[in-house]
XYZ file of C-alpha atoms in Angstrom:
422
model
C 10.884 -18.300 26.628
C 13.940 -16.988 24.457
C 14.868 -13.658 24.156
C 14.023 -12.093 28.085
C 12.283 -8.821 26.716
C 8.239 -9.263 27.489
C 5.829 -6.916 25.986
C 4.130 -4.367 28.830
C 1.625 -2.568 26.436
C 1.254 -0.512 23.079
C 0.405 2.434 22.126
C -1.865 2.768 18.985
C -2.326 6.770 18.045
C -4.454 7.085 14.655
C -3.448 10.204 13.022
C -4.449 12.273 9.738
C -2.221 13.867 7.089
C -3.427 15.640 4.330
C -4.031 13.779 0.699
C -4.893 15.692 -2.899
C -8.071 15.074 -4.496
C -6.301 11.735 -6.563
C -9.054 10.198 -8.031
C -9.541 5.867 -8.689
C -12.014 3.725 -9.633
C -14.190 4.465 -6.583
C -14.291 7.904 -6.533
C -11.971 10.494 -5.266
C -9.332 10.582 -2.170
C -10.595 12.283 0.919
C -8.612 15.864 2.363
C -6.959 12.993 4.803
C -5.633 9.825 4.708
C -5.750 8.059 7.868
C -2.802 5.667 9.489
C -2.135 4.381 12.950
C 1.217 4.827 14.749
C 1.681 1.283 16.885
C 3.989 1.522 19.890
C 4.932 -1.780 21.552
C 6.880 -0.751 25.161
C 8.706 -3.681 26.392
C 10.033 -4.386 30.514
C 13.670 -3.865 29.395
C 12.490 0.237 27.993
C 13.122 -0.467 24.626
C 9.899 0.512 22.351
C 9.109 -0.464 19.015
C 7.156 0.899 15.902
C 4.969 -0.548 13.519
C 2.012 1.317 11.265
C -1.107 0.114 10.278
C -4.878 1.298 8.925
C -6.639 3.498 10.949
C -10.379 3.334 9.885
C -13.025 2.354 13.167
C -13.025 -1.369 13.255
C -9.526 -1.885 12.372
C -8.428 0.376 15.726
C -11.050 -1.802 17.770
C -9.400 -4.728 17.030
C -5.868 -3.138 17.389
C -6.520 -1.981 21.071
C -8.422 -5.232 22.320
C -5.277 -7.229 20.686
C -2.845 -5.242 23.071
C -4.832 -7.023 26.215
C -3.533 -10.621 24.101
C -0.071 -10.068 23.923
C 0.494 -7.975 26.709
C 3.011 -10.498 28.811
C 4.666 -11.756 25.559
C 8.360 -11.883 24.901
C 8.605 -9.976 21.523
C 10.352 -12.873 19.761
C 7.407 -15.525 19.947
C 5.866 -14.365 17.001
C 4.176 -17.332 16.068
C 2.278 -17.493 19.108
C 1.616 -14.001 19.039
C -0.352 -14.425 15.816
C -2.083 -17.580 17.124
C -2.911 -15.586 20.443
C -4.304 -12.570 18.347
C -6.014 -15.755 15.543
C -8.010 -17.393 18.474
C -9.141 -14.162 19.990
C -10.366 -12.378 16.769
C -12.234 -15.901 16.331
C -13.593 -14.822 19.657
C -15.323 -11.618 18.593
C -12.790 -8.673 19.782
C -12.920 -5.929 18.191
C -15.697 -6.866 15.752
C -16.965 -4.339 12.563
C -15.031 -2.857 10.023
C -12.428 -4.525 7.602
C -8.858 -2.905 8.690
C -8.414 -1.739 4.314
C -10.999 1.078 3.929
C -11.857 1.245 0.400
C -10.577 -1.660 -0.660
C -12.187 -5.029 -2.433
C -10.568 -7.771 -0.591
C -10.722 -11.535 1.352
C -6.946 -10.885 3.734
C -7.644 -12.046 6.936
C -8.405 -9.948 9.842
C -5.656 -11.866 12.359
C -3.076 -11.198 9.448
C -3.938 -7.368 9.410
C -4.082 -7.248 13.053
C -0.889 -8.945 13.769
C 1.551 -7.064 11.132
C 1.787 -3.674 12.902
C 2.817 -5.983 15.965
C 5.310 -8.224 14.429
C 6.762 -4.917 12.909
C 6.954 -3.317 15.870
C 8.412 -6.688 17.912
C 11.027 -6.933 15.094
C 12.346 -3.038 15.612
C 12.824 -4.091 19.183
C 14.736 -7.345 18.624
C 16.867 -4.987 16.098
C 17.355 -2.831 18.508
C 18.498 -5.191 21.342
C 20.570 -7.034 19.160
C 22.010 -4.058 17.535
C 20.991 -5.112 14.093
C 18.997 -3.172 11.328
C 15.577 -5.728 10.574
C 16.625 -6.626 7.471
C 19.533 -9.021 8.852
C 16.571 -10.409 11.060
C 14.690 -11.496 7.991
C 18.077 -13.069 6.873
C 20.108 -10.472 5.564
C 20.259 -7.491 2.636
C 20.916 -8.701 -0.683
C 20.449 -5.200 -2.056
C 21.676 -2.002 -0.253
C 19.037 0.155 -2.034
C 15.617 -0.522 -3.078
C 14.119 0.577 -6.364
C 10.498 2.341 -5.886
C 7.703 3.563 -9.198
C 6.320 6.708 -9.366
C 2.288 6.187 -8.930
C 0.420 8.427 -10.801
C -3.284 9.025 -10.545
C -5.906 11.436 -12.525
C -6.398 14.482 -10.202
C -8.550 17.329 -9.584
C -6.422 20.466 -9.038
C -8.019 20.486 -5.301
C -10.249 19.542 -3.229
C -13.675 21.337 -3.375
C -13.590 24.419 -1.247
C -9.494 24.952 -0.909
C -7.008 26.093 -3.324
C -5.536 24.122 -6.008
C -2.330 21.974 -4.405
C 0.830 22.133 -5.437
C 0.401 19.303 -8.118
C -2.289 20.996 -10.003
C -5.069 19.485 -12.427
C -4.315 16.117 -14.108
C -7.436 15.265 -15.990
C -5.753 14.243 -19.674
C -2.363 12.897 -21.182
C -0.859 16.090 -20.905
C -1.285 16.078 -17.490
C -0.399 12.805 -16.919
C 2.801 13.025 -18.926
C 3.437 16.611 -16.982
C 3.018 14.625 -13.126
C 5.222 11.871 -14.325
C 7.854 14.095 -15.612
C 8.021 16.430 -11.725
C 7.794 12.826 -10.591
C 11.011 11.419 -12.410
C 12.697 14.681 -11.949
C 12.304 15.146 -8.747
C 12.793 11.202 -7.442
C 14.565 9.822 -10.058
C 12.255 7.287 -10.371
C 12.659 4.533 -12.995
C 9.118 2.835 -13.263
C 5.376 4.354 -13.703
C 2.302 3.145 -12.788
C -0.762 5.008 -13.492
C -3.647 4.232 -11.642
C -6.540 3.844 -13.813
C -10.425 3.005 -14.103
C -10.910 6.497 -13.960
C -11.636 7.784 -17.102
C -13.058 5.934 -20.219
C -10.766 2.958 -20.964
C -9.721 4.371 -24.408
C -8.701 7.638 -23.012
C -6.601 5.879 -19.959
C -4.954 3.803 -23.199
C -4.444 6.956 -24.704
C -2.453 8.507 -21.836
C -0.163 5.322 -21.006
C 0.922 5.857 -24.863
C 1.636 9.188 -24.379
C 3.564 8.261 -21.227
C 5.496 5.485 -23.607
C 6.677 8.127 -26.044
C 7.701 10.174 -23.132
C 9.252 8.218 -21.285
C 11.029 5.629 -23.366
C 12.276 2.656 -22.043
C 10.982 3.082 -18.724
C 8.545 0.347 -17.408
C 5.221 1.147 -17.260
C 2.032 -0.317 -15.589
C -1.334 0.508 -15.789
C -3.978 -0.104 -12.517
C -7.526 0.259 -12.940
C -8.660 -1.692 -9.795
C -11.019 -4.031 -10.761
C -12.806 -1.812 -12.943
C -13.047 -3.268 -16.036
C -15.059 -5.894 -17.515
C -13.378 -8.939 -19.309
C -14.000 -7.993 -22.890
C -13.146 -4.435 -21.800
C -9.998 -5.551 -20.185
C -8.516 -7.685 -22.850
C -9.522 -4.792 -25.485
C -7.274 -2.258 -23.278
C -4.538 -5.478 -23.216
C -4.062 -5.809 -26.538
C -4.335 -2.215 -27.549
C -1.159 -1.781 -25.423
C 0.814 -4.590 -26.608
C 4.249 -3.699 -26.249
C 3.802 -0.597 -23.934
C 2.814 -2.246 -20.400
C 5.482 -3.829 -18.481
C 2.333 -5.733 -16.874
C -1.994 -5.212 -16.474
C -2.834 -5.065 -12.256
C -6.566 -5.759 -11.604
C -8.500 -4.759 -15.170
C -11.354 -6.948 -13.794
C -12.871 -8.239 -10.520
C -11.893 -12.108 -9.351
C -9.427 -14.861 -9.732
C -11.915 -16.610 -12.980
C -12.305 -13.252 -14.497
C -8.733 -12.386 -14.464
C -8.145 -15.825 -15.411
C -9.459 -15.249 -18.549
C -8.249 -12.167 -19.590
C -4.595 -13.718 -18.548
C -5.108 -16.002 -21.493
C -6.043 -13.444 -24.182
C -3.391 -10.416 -22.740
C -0.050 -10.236 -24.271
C 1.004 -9.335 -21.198
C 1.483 -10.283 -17.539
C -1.104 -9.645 -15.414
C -0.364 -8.725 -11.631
C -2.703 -8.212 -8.077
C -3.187 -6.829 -5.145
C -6.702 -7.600 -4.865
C -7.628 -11.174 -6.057
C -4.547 -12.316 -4.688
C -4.361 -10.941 -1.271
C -4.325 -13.394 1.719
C -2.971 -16.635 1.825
C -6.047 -18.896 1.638
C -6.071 -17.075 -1.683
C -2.980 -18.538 -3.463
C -4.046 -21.949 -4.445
C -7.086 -21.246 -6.232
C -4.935 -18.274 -7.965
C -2.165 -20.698 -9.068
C -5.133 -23.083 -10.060
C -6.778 -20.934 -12.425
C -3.281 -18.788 -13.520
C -5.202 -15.618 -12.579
C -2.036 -13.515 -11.969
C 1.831 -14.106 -12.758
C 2.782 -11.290 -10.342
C 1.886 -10.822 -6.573
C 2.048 -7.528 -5.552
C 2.201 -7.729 -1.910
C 1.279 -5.430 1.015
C 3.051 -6.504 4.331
C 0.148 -4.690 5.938
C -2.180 -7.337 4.850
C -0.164 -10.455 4.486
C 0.667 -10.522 8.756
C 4.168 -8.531 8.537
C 7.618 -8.576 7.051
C 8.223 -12.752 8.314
C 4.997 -13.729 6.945
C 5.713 -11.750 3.387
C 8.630 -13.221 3.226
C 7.132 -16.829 2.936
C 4.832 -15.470 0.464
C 7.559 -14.549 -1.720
C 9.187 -18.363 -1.037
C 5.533 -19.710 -2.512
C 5.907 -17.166 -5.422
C 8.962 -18.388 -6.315
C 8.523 -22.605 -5.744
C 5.071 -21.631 -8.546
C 6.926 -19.359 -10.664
C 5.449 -15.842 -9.574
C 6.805 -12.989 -10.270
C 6.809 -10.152 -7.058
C 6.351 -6.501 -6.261
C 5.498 -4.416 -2.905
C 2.602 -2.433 -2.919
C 1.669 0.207 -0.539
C -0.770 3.079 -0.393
C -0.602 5.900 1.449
C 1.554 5.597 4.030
C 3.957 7.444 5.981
C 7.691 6.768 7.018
C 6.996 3.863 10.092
C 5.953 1.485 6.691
C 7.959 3.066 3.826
C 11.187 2.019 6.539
C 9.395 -1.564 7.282
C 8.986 -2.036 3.404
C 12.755 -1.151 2.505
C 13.750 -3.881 4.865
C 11.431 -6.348 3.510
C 12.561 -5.160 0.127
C 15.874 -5.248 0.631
C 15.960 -8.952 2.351
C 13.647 -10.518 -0.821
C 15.941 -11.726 -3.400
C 13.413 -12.393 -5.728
C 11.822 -9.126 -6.252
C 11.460 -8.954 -9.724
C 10.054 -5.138 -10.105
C 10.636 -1.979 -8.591
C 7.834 -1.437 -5.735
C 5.094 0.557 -5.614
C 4.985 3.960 -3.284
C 2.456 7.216 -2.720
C 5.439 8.954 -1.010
C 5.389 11.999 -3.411
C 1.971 13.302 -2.529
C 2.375 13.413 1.059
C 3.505 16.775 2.319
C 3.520 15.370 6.400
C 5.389 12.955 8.480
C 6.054 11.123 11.817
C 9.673 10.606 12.074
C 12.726 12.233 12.407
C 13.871 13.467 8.897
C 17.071 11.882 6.954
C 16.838 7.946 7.507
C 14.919 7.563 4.829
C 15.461 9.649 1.126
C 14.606 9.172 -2.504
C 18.031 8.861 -4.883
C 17.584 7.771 -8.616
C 14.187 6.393 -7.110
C 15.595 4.242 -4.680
C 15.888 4.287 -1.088
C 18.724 2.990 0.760
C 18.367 0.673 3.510
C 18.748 2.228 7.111
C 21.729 0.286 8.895
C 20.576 0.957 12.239
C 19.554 -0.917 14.635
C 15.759 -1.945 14.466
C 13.870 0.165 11.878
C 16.410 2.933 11.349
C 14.113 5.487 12.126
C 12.794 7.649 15.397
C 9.053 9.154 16.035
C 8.887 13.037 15.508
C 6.861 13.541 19.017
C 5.490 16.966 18.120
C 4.558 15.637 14.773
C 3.116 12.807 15.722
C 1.248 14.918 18.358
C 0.037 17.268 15.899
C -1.280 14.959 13.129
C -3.122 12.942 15.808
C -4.890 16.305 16.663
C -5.671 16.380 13.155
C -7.451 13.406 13.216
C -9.503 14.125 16.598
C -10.135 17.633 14.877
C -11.188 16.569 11.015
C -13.726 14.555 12.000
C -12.663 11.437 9.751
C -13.270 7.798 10.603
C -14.021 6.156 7.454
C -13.394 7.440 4.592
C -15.567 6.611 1.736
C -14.232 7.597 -1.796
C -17.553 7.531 -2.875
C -19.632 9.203 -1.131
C -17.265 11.903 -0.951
C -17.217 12.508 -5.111
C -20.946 12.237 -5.085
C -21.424 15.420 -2.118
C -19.384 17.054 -5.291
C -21.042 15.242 -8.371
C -24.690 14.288 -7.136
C -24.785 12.341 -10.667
C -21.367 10.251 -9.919
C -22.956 6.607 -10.767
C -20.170 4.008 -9.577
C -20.111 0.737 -12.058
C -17.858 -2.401 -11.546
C -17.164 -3.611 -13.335
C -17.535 -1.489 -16.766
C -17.275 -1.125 -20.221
């Protein structure tokens, strides 16, 4: 095989960094977000990084995949993800769904594999002495444009002091995060992540946000949460204010029909999120944006081709992340910055996490964009003591699957989840 640098093992370290009480559709954030640091160690010494979830089933399957492409050379990717395809199809690593918290059909072997082909892809950088966006073909933009993402908060978790970000709970607060937000990042886009409060008061604070903010494209999340009727009420109220709708309402046929009654576009990361899902999504016209995770869609190759089907149906296309730390924001600035067709400025959490894995200064927010690292591989290096520590904070807290959920009814015993609502 090509290429002479054969995979010896990986390393997969699940770690825990702290997360504010934001609160979505299905509850409320937990004290910790969990992520899992992938090391791939190669024959010729040269190691590569890749990040992935880190809830119980999704590690299981991450550690008995390491045993299937153990002996690889790093640049048969393809085979890889047919190796790690047949032997998920075999049972390894069985239980659990890799996206904790999250309604969605992605496959497993896609999941699996990204972290991997990540990881392969920092080494072939590395070897070849190229960042990994000239692997995916080249830059066409030397900085990418991210969106603040804003979410209704609680000032702190039960129990602690109130964060740094205090209480966001009503416009005022809403407009008050986005304003630190743009200040501090520069960023020229807002989402707000919604299905939180009643629909007419999350209407109420994207308006405030539009007279605010003017001029600067806004987008409004509720995941899922809505019903149809609700959905195309919230649409049409906001005519003129939303740059586009993601997930008001569960499925490709419901979002079908509220994409022929909104004024706007409407975008997903949820009905649209594996490739099996596409054609019945074209089909129906549930979404005219794809808002892609490179986590789920099987790496930064893989999302690529995605964006090639966006573009031969017309689709318009985002990145979406959620909390993640600097292994994926680096992995998503490469992908970003090799897709010409990206038609919005992606999505990041980077603003409410206060701890990290790598080195500081290859990656920085400037007029909310990041520029593109130039070296080799993924442009950026582990923090070993960092690493070290938040993996101690995951053996320490206690967390393996977070549930949203449960956690906001142990504080509100008369929390009654509904989806989708009125």
């Amino acid at each position: 095989m090509s290429g002479g640098i054969r995979i010896t093992g990986a390393d997969i370290t699940p770690v825990a960094f702290r997360d504010p009480a934001l609160l979505n559709a299905v509850g409320v954030h937990e004290p910790y977000a969990l992520r899992a640091i992938v090391e791939v160690r190669t024959d010729q010494g040269i190691t590569g990084l890749g990040e992935t979830y880190a809830d119980g089933g999704h590690l299981r399957r991450l550690r008995a995949a390491v045993e299937v492409i153990t002996g690889m050379d790093v640049h048969t990717l393809g085979g890889m993800h047919r190796r790690i395809s047949e032997a998920l199809n075999g049972g390894i690593g069985a239980g659990g769904h890799g996206l904790t918290g999250s309604a969605t059909g992605s496959g497993a072997a896609d999941r699996v594999f990204a972290p991997f082909e990540v990881a392969c892809l920092d080494i072939q950088g590395k070897a070849a002495g190229l960042p990994v966006s000239d692997l995916l073909g080249g830059a066409v933009r030397e900085c990418v444009p991210f969106g603040a993402h804003l979410f209704y908060k609680r000032a702190g978790h039960p129990g602690r002091e109130p964060d740094e970000w205090g209480a966001a709970l009503d416009p005022d607060g809403i407009v008050a995060q986005a304003r630190r937000m743009t200040e501090d990042y520069g960023f020229g886009a807002i989402t707000l992540k919604g299905g939180v409060m009643p629909p007419e008061e999350e209407v109420e604070a994207v308006r405030a946000l539009h007279k605010a903010f003017p001029g600067i494209p806004l987008r409004l999340d509720p995941n899922a949460a809505w019903t149809v009727e609700t959905s195309v009420r919230v649409a049409r109220e906001l005519d003129g204010v939303l740059e586009y709708l993601a997930d008001p309402t569960p499925g490709q046929r419901g979002m079908a029909e509220v994409a022929r009654r909104a004024p706007m576009p409407l975008a997903s990361t949820m009905c649209v999120a594996a490739f099996d899902e596409l054609s019945s999504a074209v089909a129906r016209e549930s979404v005219r944006i794809v808002l892609a995770d490179h986590h789920s869609w099987g790496g930064l190759q893989r999302s690529l081709l995605l964006a090639g089907i966006c573009r031969t149906f017309g689709l318009g296309l985002s990145l979406h992340s959620d909390s993640h730390l600097g292994v994926g924001l680096a992995a998503m600035t490469h992908l970003a910055a090799a897709t010409p067709d990206l038609a919005y400025a992606c999505g990041t959490r980077w603003p409410w996490k206060s701890e990290e894995v790598v080195v500081p200064g290859a990656l920085a927010f400037a007029d909310g964009a990041v520029r593109v690292p130039t070296a080799p591989g993924l442009g950026v290096e582990l923090d070993r003591d960092a690493l070290a520590r938040l993996h101690e904070q995951y053996v320490t807290r206690g967390l393996r699957e977070p549930d949203g959920t449960g956690r906001i009814r142990r504080i509100d015993p008369s929390y009654e989840r509904r989806s989708p609502r009125r």
